Structure formats: structure tokens, C-alpha cells
CSV table of N, CA and C in Angstrom, one decimal:
chain,number,residue,atom,x,y,z
X,1,MET,N,114.9,-128.6,-122.5
X,1,MET,CA,115.2,-127.2,-122.6
X,1,MET,C,116.4,-127.1,-123.5
X,2,SER,N,116.3,-126.3,-124.4
X,2,SER,CA,117.4,-126.1,-125.4
X,2,SER,C,118.1,-124.8,-125.0
X,3,ILE,N,119.4,-124.8,-125.1
X,3,ILE,CA,120.2,-123.6,-124.8
X,3,ILE,C,120.7,-122.9,-126.1
X,4,ARG,N,120.3,-123.4,-127.2
X,4,ARG,CA,120.8,-122.8,-128.4
X,4,ARG,C,120.3,-121.3,-128.5
X,5,ALA,N,121.2,-120.5,-129.0
X,5,ALA,CA,120.9,-119.1,-129.1
X,5,ALA,C,119.8,-118.9,-130.1
X,6,GLY,N,118.8,-118.1,-129.8
X,6,GLY,CA,117.8,-117.7,-130.7
X,6,GLY,C,116.6,-118.6,-130.7
X,7,THR,N,116.7,-119.8,-130.2
X,7,THR,CA,115.6,-120.7,-130.2
X,7,THR,C,114.6,-120.6,-129.0
X,8,GLN,N,115.3,-120.3,-127.9
X,8,GLN,CA,114.4,-120.2,-126.7
X,8,GLN,C,115.0,-119.1,-125.8
X,9,ALA,N,114.2,-118.3,-125.2
X,9,ALA,CA,114.6,-117.2,-124.3
X,9,ALA,C,114.9,-117.8,-123.0
X,10,PHE,N,116.0,-117.3,-122.4
X,10,PHE,CA,116.3,-117.8,-121.0
X,10,PHE,C,115.3,-117.3,-120.1
X,11,PRO,N,114.7,-118.1,-119.2
X,11,PRO,CA,113.7,-117.6,-118.3
X,11,PRO,C,114.2,-116.7,-117.2
X,12,ALA,N,115.4,-116.7,-116.9
X,12,ALA,CA,115.9,-115.8,-115.8
X,12,ALA,C,116.5,-114.5,-116.4
X,13,ARG,N,116.4,-114.3,-117.7
X,13,ARG,CA,116.9,-113.1,-118.3
X,13,ARG,C,116.1,-111.9,-118.0
X,14,PHE,N,116.8,-110.8,-117.6
X,14,PHE,CA,116.1,-109.6,-117.2
X,14,PHE,C,116.0,-108.7,-118.4
X,15,THR,N,114.8,-108.3,-118.8
X,15,THR,CA,114.6,-107.5,-120.0
X,15,THR,C,114.1,-106.1,-119.6
X,16,GLY,N,113.8,-105.8,-118.4
X,16,GLY,CA,113.4,-104.5,-118.0
X,16,GLY,C,114.5,-103.5,-117.8
X,17,ARG,N,114.2,-102.3,-117.6
X,17,ARG,CA,115.1,-101.2,-117.4
X,17,ARG,C,115.8,-101.3,-116.0
X,18,MET,N,117.1,-101.2,-116.0
X,18,MET,CA,117.7,-101.3,-114.7
X,18,MET,C,117.8,-99.9,-114.0
X,19,ASN,N,117.7,-99.9,-112.7
X,19,ASN,CA,117.8,-98.7,-111.9
X,19,ASN,C,119.2,-98.3,-111.8
X,20,GLN,N,119.6,-97.1,-112.1
X,20,GLN,CA,121.0,-96.7,-112.0
X,20,GLN,C,121.4,-96.2,-110.6
X,21,TYR,N,120.5,-96.1,-109.7
X,21,TYR,CA,120.8,-95.7,-108.3
X,21,TYR,C,120.8,-96.9,-107.5
X,22,PRO,N,121.8,-97.1,-106.6
X,22,PRO,CA,121.8,-98.2,-105.7
X,22,PRO,C,120.8,-98.1,-104.6
X,23,ALA,N,120.4,-99.2,-104.1
X,23,ALA,CA,119.4,-99.1,-103.0
X,23,ALA,C,120.0,-98.4,-101.8
X,24,SER,N,119.2,-97.5,-101.2
X,24,SER,CA,119.7,-96.7,-100.1
X,24,SER,C,119.7,-97.6,-98.8
X,25,ALA,N,120.7,-97.4,-98.0
X,25,ALA,CA,120.9,-98.1,-96.7
X,25,ALA,C,119.8,-97.5,-95.7
X,26,PRO,N,119.4,-98.4,-94.8
X,26,PRO,CA,118.4,-97.8,-93.8
X,26,PRO,C,119.1,-96.8,-92.9
X,27,VAL,N,118.4,-95.8,-92.5
X,27,VAL,CA,119.0,-94.7,-91.7
X,27,VAL,C,118.7,-95.1,-90.2
X,28,SER,N,119.7,-95.0,-89.4
X,28,SER,CA,119.5,-95.3,-88.0
X,28,SER,C,118.8,-94.1,-87.3
X,29,PRO,N,118.2,-94.4,-86.2
X,29,PRO,CA,117.4,-93.3,-85.5
X,29,PRO,C,118.4,-92.2,-85.0
X,30,VAL,N,119.6,-92.5,-84.7
X,30,VAL,CA,120.6,-91.5,-84.3
X,30,VAL,C,120.9,-90.6,-85.5
X,31,GLN,N,121.1,-91.1,-86.6
X,31,GLN,CA,121.4,-90.3,-87.8
X,31,GLN,C,120.2,-89.4,-88.2
X,32,GLN,N,119.0,-90.0,-88.0
X,32,GLN,CA,117.8,-89.3,-88.3
X,32,GLN,C,117.6,-88.1,-87.4
X,33,TYR,N,117.9,-88.4,-86.1
X,33,TYR,CA,117.7,-87.3,-85.1
X,33,TYR,C,118.7,-86.2,-85.3
X,34,ARG,N,119.9,-86.5,-85.7
X,34,ARG,CA,121.0,-85.5,-85.9
X,34,ARG,C,120.7,-84.7,-87.2
X,35,ALA,N,119.9,-85.3,-88.1
X,35,ALA,CA,119.6,-84.6,-89.4
X,35,ALA,C,118.4,-83.7,-89.2
X,36,GLU,N,117.7,-83.8,-88.1
X,36,GLU,CA,116.5,-82.9,-87.9
X,36,GLU,C,116.9,-81.5,-87.7
X,37,ARG,N,116.0,-80.6,-88.0
X,37,ARG,CA,116.2,-79.2,-87.7
X,37,ARG,C,116.1,-78.9,-86.2
X,38,ASP,N,117.0,-78.1,-85.7
X,38,ASP,CA,117.0,-77.8,-84.3
X,38,ASP,C,116.2,-76.6,-84.1
X,39,PRO,N,115.1,-76.7,-83.3
X,39,PRO,CA,114.2,-75.5,-83.1
X,39,PRO,C,114.9,-74.4,-82.2
X,40,ARG,N,115.9,-74.8,-81.4
X,40,ARG,CA,116.5,-73.8,-80.6
X,40,ARG,C,118.0,-73.5,-81.0
X,41,ALA,N,118.2,-73.6,-82.3
X,41,ALA,CA,119.5,-73.3,-82.9
X,41,ALA,C,119.9,-71.8,-82.7
X,42,TRP,N,119.0,-71.0,-82.6
X,42,TRP,CA,119.2,-69.5,-82.6
X,42,TRP,C,119.6,-69.0,-81.2
X,43,VAL,N,119.4,-69.8,-80.2
X,43,VAL,CA,119.6,-69.3,-78.8
X,43,VAL,C,121.0,-69.0,-78.5
X,44,ALA,N,121.9,-69.9,-78.7
X,44,ALA,CA,123.3,-69.7,-78.3
X,44,ALA,C,124.0,-68.5,-79.1
X,45,PRO,N,123.8,-68.4,-80.4
X,45,PRO,CA,124.3,-67.3,-81.1
X,45,PRO,C,123.7,-66.0,-80.7
X,46,ALA,N,122.4,-66.0,-80.4
X,46,ALA,CA,121.7,-64.8,-80.0
X,46,ALA,C,122.2,-64.3,-78.6
X,47,VAL,N,122.4,-65.2,-77.7
X,47,VAL,CA,122.9,-64.8,-76.4
X,47,VAL,C,124.3,-64.3,-76.5
X,48,ALA,N,125.1,-65.0,-77.3
X,48,ALA,CA,126.5,-64.5,-77.5
X,48,ALA,C,126.6,-63.2,-78.2
X,49,THR,N,125.7,-63.0,-79.1
X,49,THR,CA,125.7,-61.7,-79.8
X,49,THR,C,125.3,-60.6,-78.9
X,50,ALA,N,124.2,-60.8,-78.1
X,50,ALA,CA,123.8,-59.8,-77.1
X,50,ALA,C,124.8,-59.5,-76.1
X,51,LEU,N,125.5,-60.5,-75.6
X,51,LEU,CA,126.6,-60.2,-74.6
X,51,LEU,C,127.8,-59.6,-75.3
X,52,GLY,N,128.1,-60.0,-76.5
X,52,GLY,CA,129.2,-59.4,-77.2
X,52,GLY,C,129.0,-57.9,-77.6
X,53,VAL,N,127.7,-57.6,-77.9
X,53,VAL,CA,127.4,-56.2,-78.1
X,53,VAL,C,127.7,-55.3,-76.9
X,54,MET,N,127.5,-55.9,-75.7
X,54,MET,CA,127.8,-55.1,-74.5
X,54,MET,C,129.2,-55.2,-74.1
X,55,LEU,N,129.8,-56.4,-74.2
X,55,LEU,CA,131.2,-56.6,-73.7
X,55,LEU,C,132.3,-56.0,-74.7
X,56,ALA,N,132.1,-56.0,-76.0
X,56,ALA,CA,133.1,-55.5,-76.9
X,56,ALA,C,133.4,-54.0,-76.7
X,57,PRO,N,132.4,-53.2,-76.7
X,57,PRO,CA,132.7,-51.7,-76.5
X,57,PRO,C,133.3,-51.5,-75.2
X,58,THR,N,132.9,-52.2,-74.2
X,58,THR,CA,133.5,-52.0,-72.8
X,58,THR,C,134.9,-52.4,-72.8
X,59,ALA,N,135.2,-53.5,-73.5
X,59,ALA,CA,136.6,-54.0,-73.5
X,59,ALA,C,137.5,-53.0,-74.3
X,60,PHE,N,137.0,-52.5,-75.4
X,60,PHE,CA,137.7,-51.5,-76.2
X,60,PHE,C,137.9,-50.2,-75.4
X,61,LEU,N,136.9,-49.8,-74.7
X,61,LEU,CA,137.1,-48.6,-73.9
X,61,LEU,C,138.1,-48.8,-72.8
X,62,PHE,N,138.0,-49.8,-72.0
X,62,PHE,CA,138.9,-50.0,-70.9
X,62,PHE,C,140.3,-50.4,-71.4
X,63,GLY,N,140.4,-51.1,-72.6
X,63,GLY,CA,141.7,-51.4,-73.2
X,63,GLY,C,142.4,-50.1,-73.6
X,64,ALA,N,141.6,-49.2,-74.2
X,64,ALA,CA,142.2,-47.9,-74.6
X,64,ALA,C,142.6,-47.0,-73.5
X,65,LEU,N,141.8,-47.1,-72.4
X,65,LEU,CA,142.2,-46.3,-71.2
X,65,LEU,C,143.3,-46.9,-70.4
X,66,SER,N,143.6,-48.1,-70.6
X,66,SER,CA,144.6,-48.8,-69.8
X,66,SER,C,146.0,-48.2,-70.0
X,67,VAL,N,146.2,-47.5,-71.1
X,67,VAL,CA,147.5,-46.9,-71.4
X,67,VAL,C,147.8,-45.8,-70.4
X,68,MET,N,146.8,-45.3,-69.8
X,68,MET,CA,147.0,-44.2,-68.8
X,68,MET,C,147.7,-44.8,-67.5
X,69,ALA,N,147.8,-46.1,-67.4
X,69,ALA,CA,148.5,-46.7,-66.3
X,69,ALA,C,150.0,-46.4,-66.4
X,70,THR,N,150.5,-45.9,-67.5
X,70,THR,CA,151.9,-45.6,-67.7
X,70,THR,C,152.1,-44.1,-67.4
X,71,ASP,N,151.1,-43.3,-67.1
X,71,ASP,CA,151.3,-41.9,-66.8
X,71,ASP,C,152.3,-41.6,-65.7
X,72,SER,N,152.2,-42.4,-64.6
X,72,SER,CA,153.0,-42.2,-63.4
X,72,SER,C,154.5,-42.6,-63.6
X,73,CYS,N,154.7,-43.5,-64.5
X,73,CYS,CA,156.1,-44.0,-64.6
X,73,CYS,C,156.8,-43.6,-65.9
X,74,GLY,N,156.0,-42.9,-66.8
X,74,GLY,CA,156.6,-42.5,-68.1
X,74,GLY,C,156.7,-43.8,-69.0
X,75,PRO,N,157.0,-43.5,-70.3
X,75,PRO,CA,157.0,-44.6,-71.2
X,75,PRO,C,158.3,-45.5,-71.1
X,76,ASP,N,159.4,-45.0,-70.5
X,76,ASP,CA,160.6,-45.7,-70.4
X,76,ASP,C,160.9,-46.4,-69.1
X,77,ASP,N,160.2,-45.9,-68.0
X,77,ASP,CA,160.5,-46.4,-66.7
X,77,ASP,C,159.5,-47.4,-66.1
X,78,CYS,N,158.5,-47.8,-66.9
X,78,CYS,CA,157.5,-48.7,-66.4
X,78,CYS,C,158.1,-50.1,-66.3
X,79,SER,N,157.4,-50.9,-65.4
X,79,SER,CA,157.9,-52.3,-65.2
X,79,SER,C,157.6,-53.1,-66.4
X,80,ASP,N,158.4,-54.2,-66.5
X,80,ASP,CA,158.2,-55.1,-67.6
X,80,ASP,C,156.8,-55.8,-67.5
X,81,ALA,N,156.3,-56.1,-66.3
X,81,ALA,CA,155.0,-56.7,-66.1
X,81,ALA,C,153.9,-55.8,-66.7
X,82,LEU,N,154.0,-54.5,-66.5
X,82,LEU,CA,153.0,-53.6,-67.0
X,82,LEU,C,153.0,-53.5,-68.5
X,83,THR,N,154.2,-53.3,-69.1
X,83,THR,CA,154.3,-53.2,-70.5
X,83,THR,C,153.9,-54.5,-71.2
X,84,THR,N,154.2,-55.7,-70.6
X,84,THR,CA,153.8,-56.9,-71.2
X,84,THR,C,152.3,-57.1,-71.1
X,85,THR,N,151.7,-56.7,-70.0
X,85,THR,CA,150.3,-56.8,-69.9
X,85,THR,C,149.6,-55.9,-70.9
X,86,LEU,N,150.1,-54.7,-71.1
X,86,LEU,CA,149.5,-53.8,-72.1
X,86,LEU,C,149.6,-54.3,-73.5
X,87,ALA,N,150.8,-55.0,-73.8
X,87,ALA,CA,150.9,-55.6,-75.1
X,87,ALA,C,150.0,-56.7,-75.3
X,88,VAL,N,149.7,-57.5,-74.3
X,88,VAL,CA,148.8,-58.6,-74.4
X,88,VAL,C,147.4,-58.1,-74.6
X,89,ILE,N,147.0,-57.0,-73.9
X,89,ILE,CA,145.7,-56.4,-74.0
X,89,ILE,C,145.5,-55.9,-75.4
X,90,PHE,N,146.4,-55.2,-76.0
X,90,PHE,CA,146.2,-54.7,-77.4
X,90,PHE,C,146.3,-55.8,-78.4
X,91,GLY,N,147.1,-56.8,-78.2
X,91,GLY,CA,147.1,-58.0,-79.1
X,91,GLY,C,145.8,-58.8,-79.0
X,92,THR,N,145.2,-58.9,-77.8
X,92,THR,CA,144.0,-59.6,-77.7
X,92,THR,C,142.8,-58.8,-78.3
X,93,LEU,N,142.9,-57.4,-78.2
X,93,LEU,CA,141.8,-56.6,-78.8
X,93,LEU,C,141.9,-56.8,-80.3
X,94,VAL,N,143.1,-56.8,-80.9
X,94,VAL,CA,143.1,-56.8,-82.4
X,94,VAL,C,142.9,-58.3,-82.9
X,95,ILE,N,143.7,-59.2,-82.5
X,95,ILE,CA,143.6,-60.5,-83.0
X,95,ILE,C,142.4,-61.3,-82.5
X,96,GLY,N,142.2,-61.1,-81.2
X,96,GLY,CA,141.1,-61.8,-80.5
X,96,GLY,C,139.7,-61.2,-81.0
X,97,GLY,N,139.7,-59.9,-81.3
X,97,GLY,CA,138.5,-59.3,-81.8
X,97,GLY,C,138.1,-59.9,-83.2
X,98,ILE,N,139.1,-60.0,-84.1
X,98,ILE,CA,138.8,-60.6,-85.4
X,98,ILE,C,138.3,-62.1,-85.2
X,99,LEU,N,139.0,-62.8,-84.3
X,99,LEU,CA,138.6,-64.2,-84.1
X,99,LEU,C,137.2,-64.3,-83.5
X,100,ALA,N,136.9,-63.4,-82.6
X,100,ALA,CA,135.6,-63.4,-81.9
X,100,ALA,C,134.5,-63.1,-82.9
X,101,VAL,N,134.7,-62.2,-83.8
X,101,VAL,CA,133.7,-61.9,-84.8
X,101,VAL,C,133.5,-63.1,-85.7
X,102,ALA,N,134.6,-63.7,-86.1
X,102,ALA,CA,134.6,-64.9,-87.0
X,102,ALA,C,133.8,-66.0,-86.3
X,103,ALA,N,134.1,-66.2,-85.0
X,103,ALA,CA,133.4,-67.3,-84.3
X,103,ALA,C,131.9,-67.0,-84.1
X,104,CYS,N,131.6,-65.8,-83.9
X,104,CYS,CA,130.2,-65.4,-83.7
X,104,CYS,C,129.4,-65.6,-85.1
X,105,LEU,N,130.1,-65.2,-86.2
X,105,LEU,CA,129.4,-65.3,-87.5
X,105,LEU,C,129.3,-66.8,-87.8
X,106,THR,N,130.3,-67.6,-87.5
X,106,THR,CA,130.3,-69.0,-87.8
X,106,THR,C,129.2,-69.7,-87.0
X,107,SER,N,129.0,-69.3,-85.8
X,107,SER,CA,127.9,-69.9,-85.0
X,107,SER,C,126.5,-69.6,-85.5
X,108,TRP,N,126.4,-68.4,-86.2
X,108,TRP,CA,125.1,-68.1,-86.8
X,108,TRP,C,125.0,-68.8,-88.2
X,109,LEU,N,126.1,-69.0,-88.9
X,109,LEU,CA,126.0,-69.6,-90.2
X,109,LEU,C,126.0,-71.1,-90.3
X,110,LEU,N,126.3,-71.8,-89.2
X,110,LEU,CA,126.3,-73.3,-89.3
X,110,LEU,C,124.9,-73.7,-89.6
X,111,PRO,N,124.8,-74.9,-90.2
X,111,PRO,CA,123.4,-75.4,-90.5
X,111,PRO,C,122.6,-75.6,-89.2
X,112,TRP,N,121.4,-75.3,-89.3
X,112,TRP,CA,120.5,-75.4,-88.1
X,112,TRP,C,120.0,-76.8,-87.8
X,113,THR,N,120.8,-77.7,-87.9
X,113,THR,CA,120.4,-79.1,-87.6
X,113,THR,C,121.0,-79.5,-86.2
X,114,ARG,N,120.5,-80.6,-85.6
X,114,ARG,CA,120.9,-81.0,-84.3
X,114,ARG,C,122.4,-81.5,-84.3
X,115,ARG,N,122.9,-81.8,-85.5
X,115,ARG,CA,124.3,-82.3,-85.6
X,115,ARG,C,125.2,-81.2,-85.1
X,116,TRP,N,124.9,-80.0,-85.4
X,116,TRP,CA,125.8,-78.8,-85.1
X,116,TRP,C,125.5,-78.1,-83.9
X,117,THR,N,124.7,-78.6,-83.0
X,117,THR,CA,124.3,-77.9,-81.8
X,117,THR,C,125.5,-77.7,-80.8
X,118,VAL,N,126.3,-78.7,-80.6
X,118,VAL,CA,127.4,-78.5,-79.7
X,118,VAL,C,128.4,-77.6,-80.2
X,119,THR,N,128.7,-77.7,-81.5
X,119,THR,CA,129.7,-76.9,-82.1
X,119,THR,C,129.3,-75.4,-82.1
X,120,ARG,N,128.0,-75.2,-82.4
X,120,ARG,CA,127.4,-73.8,-82.4
X,120,ARG,C,127.5,-73.2,-81.0
X,121,ALA,N,127.2,-74.0,-79.9
X,121,ALA,CA,127.3,-73.5,-78.6
X,121,ALA,C,128.7,-73.2,-78.2
X,122,TRP,N,129.7,-74.0,-78.6
X,122,TRP,CA,131.1,-73.7,-78.2
X,122,TRP,C,131.6,-72.5,-79.0
X,123,LEU,N,131.2,-72.4,-80.2
X,123,LEU,CA,131.7,-71.2,-81.0
X,123,LEU,C,131.1,-69.9,-80.4
X,124,ALA,N,129.8,-70.0,-80.0
X,124,ALA,CA,129.1,-68.8,-79.4
X,124,ALA,C,129.8,-68.4,-78.1
X,125,GLY,N,130.2,-69.4,-77.3
X,125,GLY,CA,130.8,-69.1,-76.0
X,125,GLY,C,132.3,-68.6,-76.2
X,126,LEU,N,133.0,-69.2,-77.2
X,126,LEU,CA,134.3,-68.7,-77.5
X,126,LEU,C,134.4,-67.3,-78.1
X,127,SER,N,133.3,-66.9,-78.7
X,127,SER,CA,133.3,-65.6,-79.3
X,127,SER,C,133.3,-64.5,-78.2
X,128,LEU,N,133.0,-64.8,-77.0
X,128,LEU,CA,133.0,-63.9,-75.8
X,128,LEU,C,134.4,-63.9,-75.1
X,129,LEU,N,135.2,-64.9,-75.4
X,129,LEU,CA,136.4,-65.0,-74.6
X,129,LEU,C,137.4,-63.8,-74.7
X,130,PRO,N,137.7,-63.3,-75.9
X,130,PRO,CA,138.6,-62.2,-76.0
X,130,PRO,C,138.2,-61.0,-75.2
X,131,TRP,N,136.9,-60.7,-75.2
X,131,TRP,CA,136.4,-59.5,-74.4
X,131,TRP,C,136.6,-59.7,-72.9
X,132,LEU,N,136.3,-60.9,-72.5
X,132,LEU,CA,136.4,-61.2,-71.1
X,132,LEU,C,137.9,-61.2,-70.6
X,133,VAL,N,138.8,-61.7,-71.5
X,133,VAL,CA,140.2,-61.7,-71.2
X,133,VAL,C,140.7,-60.3,-71.1
X,134,VAL,N,140.3,-59.4,-72.0
X,134,VAL,CA,140.8,-58.0,-71.9
X,134,VAL,C,140.3,-57.3,-70.6
X,135,LEU,N,139.0,-57.6,-70.3
X,135,LEU,CA,138.5,-56.9,-69.1
X,135,LEU,C,139.2,-57.5,-67.9
X,136,ALA,N,139.5,-58.8,-67.8
X,136,ALA,CA,140.2,-59.3,-66.7
X,136,ALA,C,141.6,-58.8,-66.6
X,137,LEU,N,142.3,-58.6,-67.7
X,137,LEU,CA,143.6,-58.0,-67.7
X,137,LEU,C,143.6,-56.6,-67.3
X,138,VAL,N,142.7,-55.8,-67.7
X,138,VAL,CA,142.6,-54.4,-67.4
X,138,VAL,C,142.3,-54.2,-65.9
X,139,LEU,N,141.4,-55.0,-65.4
X,139,LEU,CA,141.1,-54.9,-64.0
X,139,LEU,C,142.1,-55.4,-63.0
X,140,ASN,N,143.1,-56.1,-63.6
X,140,ASN,CA,144.2,-56.6,-62.7
X,140,ASN,C,145.6,-56.2,-63.3
X,141,LEU,N,145.7,-54.9,-63.7
X,141,LEU,CA,147.0,-54.4,-64.2
X,141,LEU,C,148.0,-54.4,-63.0
X,142,PRO,N,149.2,-54.8,-63.3
X,142,PRO,CA,150.3,-54.7,-62.3
X,142,PRO,C,150.7,-53.3,-62.0
X,143,GLU,N,151.4,-53.1,-61.0
X,143,GLU,CA,151.9,-51.7,-60.6
X,143,GLU,C,153.0,-51.3,-61.7
X,144,GLY,N,153.0,-50.0,-62.0
X,144,GLY,CA,153.9,-49.4,-63.0
X,144,GLY,C,155.2,-49.1,-62.3
């Protein structure tokens, strides 16, 4: 066997076209399961939306009416506990309302694969939290 160039082709020489993509690694069953479409992905956002549609107006109504708790003591003579609670109620309505809408939208817009099931359920549940906090604060207002 001669190794001189041009006289004999090397038998191990590759003359075909090379694939530019590397071989893909085998996918584990867990990764495959998490990549599947979740048939019940709509349940948590739908329940949270339905409850939010009922709780949000109720929280806004009771939050707006909670100012009447200061009628008996006037704006300057009310206790610090009452004014602090009212400030927390209005802060929760404004900031918590924005965050609740964002959490609800995010729970709807996450990919509908099994990988995001837990995150979607947590976001859907957290989207109800501001409304429930406002209702709990309004129903437990301190004495003025």
C-alpha cells in the first residue's frame, strides 16, 4: 500500500457530504411528558377569571364604601388603626388590582404544555388574592 499523494486513494477517506446538524440526544420520558400539550390547561385560568369577575367588583364596592367608617369620627379624629387599614385597602385595590390582572393574563398566556401547569395554577390562584385581602380588611375594620 503506497501512501504517496495522487497514486492511491485512502480507503478511510470520507467523500460524501457531511451533515451540518449534530446528532440529537435521546429525549427522556420526563422531558417528553412535560413537552406534551396539557388538555386541562384552561381550567385554572377559567376558574380564576370567573371568581375574579365576581370578587373584583365586590371588593371595589366594599372598598369604596369603607370610607364611610370615618363618618362618625371625622377625618381628623379617627384612630390610627382605622386610617392605616383604609390606606392598605386603597393601596391593595390599586396596586393589587394591576398585579391581579397581570397574573390572570399571564396564566392564560403561558404555553399550554404540562411544563407550565403548576406555574399556571399558582398565577391563577394569586390573581384572586388582592380581592380577598380587600374583602377581609373591609369586613374587619377597626373602631374609628
